[in-house]
Amino acid sequence: MMRFVLRRLAYALLTIWGVSFVAFVIIQLPPGDFLTTSIERMGDDGAVGEAQIAVLREQYGLDQPIWVQYFKWISGIVLHGDFGQSFVYHRPVAELIGQRLPLTIALSIATIVFTWAMAVPIGIYSAVRQYSLGDYAVTILGFLGLAIPSFLVALVLLYVSYNFFGQDVGGLFSERYIDAPWSFGKVVDLLKHMWIPVAITGLAGTASLIRVMRANLLDELRKPYVAAARARGNSETRLIVKYPVRVAIAPLLSTLGAVLPAVVSSGEVVAIVLSLQTTGPLLLSSLQTQDMYLAGSLIFAVSVLTVVGTLISDLMLGWADPRIRHRYS
């Protein structure tokens, strides 16, 4: 198992390095840069002299080749934990991300826990009670969850809560806690507001995992080893949980690598609609202004979540199925 873990860690580090370069290059693809965008916003280009433009380019390092800019950025991250300076906010990128990334990760983890806690039991029930009234009800709700966009649910919730109950469900904190230092009261206030974006973002994921769990478990329940275990007198609950469920849940573990970044990326639109203090709105504004260090760092962070999710998925699969760790170690 240790050899399997070390090999997966090596793959993860190489992937993160490759992703960091791709993320930085993507930010450079649009024509122009932050400085030209800023000059255009000033109105007349002649209002800014050529000498001043050259000084600003040198100050921000925009006069250097892209590979020099990338090396300067990635070496600062690796050696000093320095993600660069935001052009727009004139603050360290690490400080801006540090304010929002923990909330994003907490929201993502809560959404994944909610999704699995709902999807796995419902999927088991739907498979065991195939073609029952409950199975049909779950199927209909699952298709509705897949068909309705999360941001539309958020908009409807905002409209209903404000017009019928006089409450604003936007944000992750009450107004008095937004800029307040962390305390027990602020944590409680966060938990009171967190369930709304968690439920909205996890809606589509729950519906999808229910269908996957149901299909996988139905395949396992028809196999001979289940009939043999039942013939030996095992109770129905023990038989289902110990054998078919353990096998049927393995494909769900393999999708964990895509679930974590998917929750973050799909939650960006919901975050904008609900005015959440997460990385989604910050990433959108940084891309619009070509704030390359901030945008590149945020894309890099989401990409790292993908790699981390895949690593966790591989380790969980290796733990659940010994054949995998022996084959790929």
Short mmCIF file of C-alpha atoms in Angstrom, two decimals, residues 5 26 28 53 64 68 72-73 112 126 129 149 167 230 232 239 252 271 289 291:
data_model
loop_
_atom_site.label_atom_id
_atom_site.label_comp_id
_atom_site.label_asym_id
_atom_site.label_seq_id
_atom_site.Cartn_x
_atom_site.Cartn_y
_atom_site.Cartn_z
CA VAL A 5 0.58 5.82 -2.14
CA ILE A 26 -4.48 30.53 -20.32
CA GLN A 28 -2.14 35.26 -21.15
CA ILE A 53 3.36 52.99 -19.70
CA GLN A 64 9.24 40.12 -19.82
CA VAL A 68 10.07 34.48 -17.25
CA LYS A 72 8.90 34.27 -11.25
CA TRP A 73 5.34 33.41 -10.21
CA ILE A 112 -20.06 16.50 -0.81
CA SER A 126 -34.36 2.52 -4.79
CA ARG A 129 -37.36 -1.67 -3.77
CA PRO A 149 -30.08 24.36 -13.13
CA GLN A 167 -36.05 37.47 4.39
CA ARG A 230 -28.84 -15.55 1.01
CA ARG A 232 -26.51 -19.58 3.71
CA LEU A 239 -26.11 -9.42 3.02
CA LEU A 252 -18.75 6.27 -6.94
CA ALA A 271 -22.20 32.05 -5.42
CA THR A 289 -9.88 42.68 -15.53
CA ASP A 291 -5.61 40.39 -13.09
#
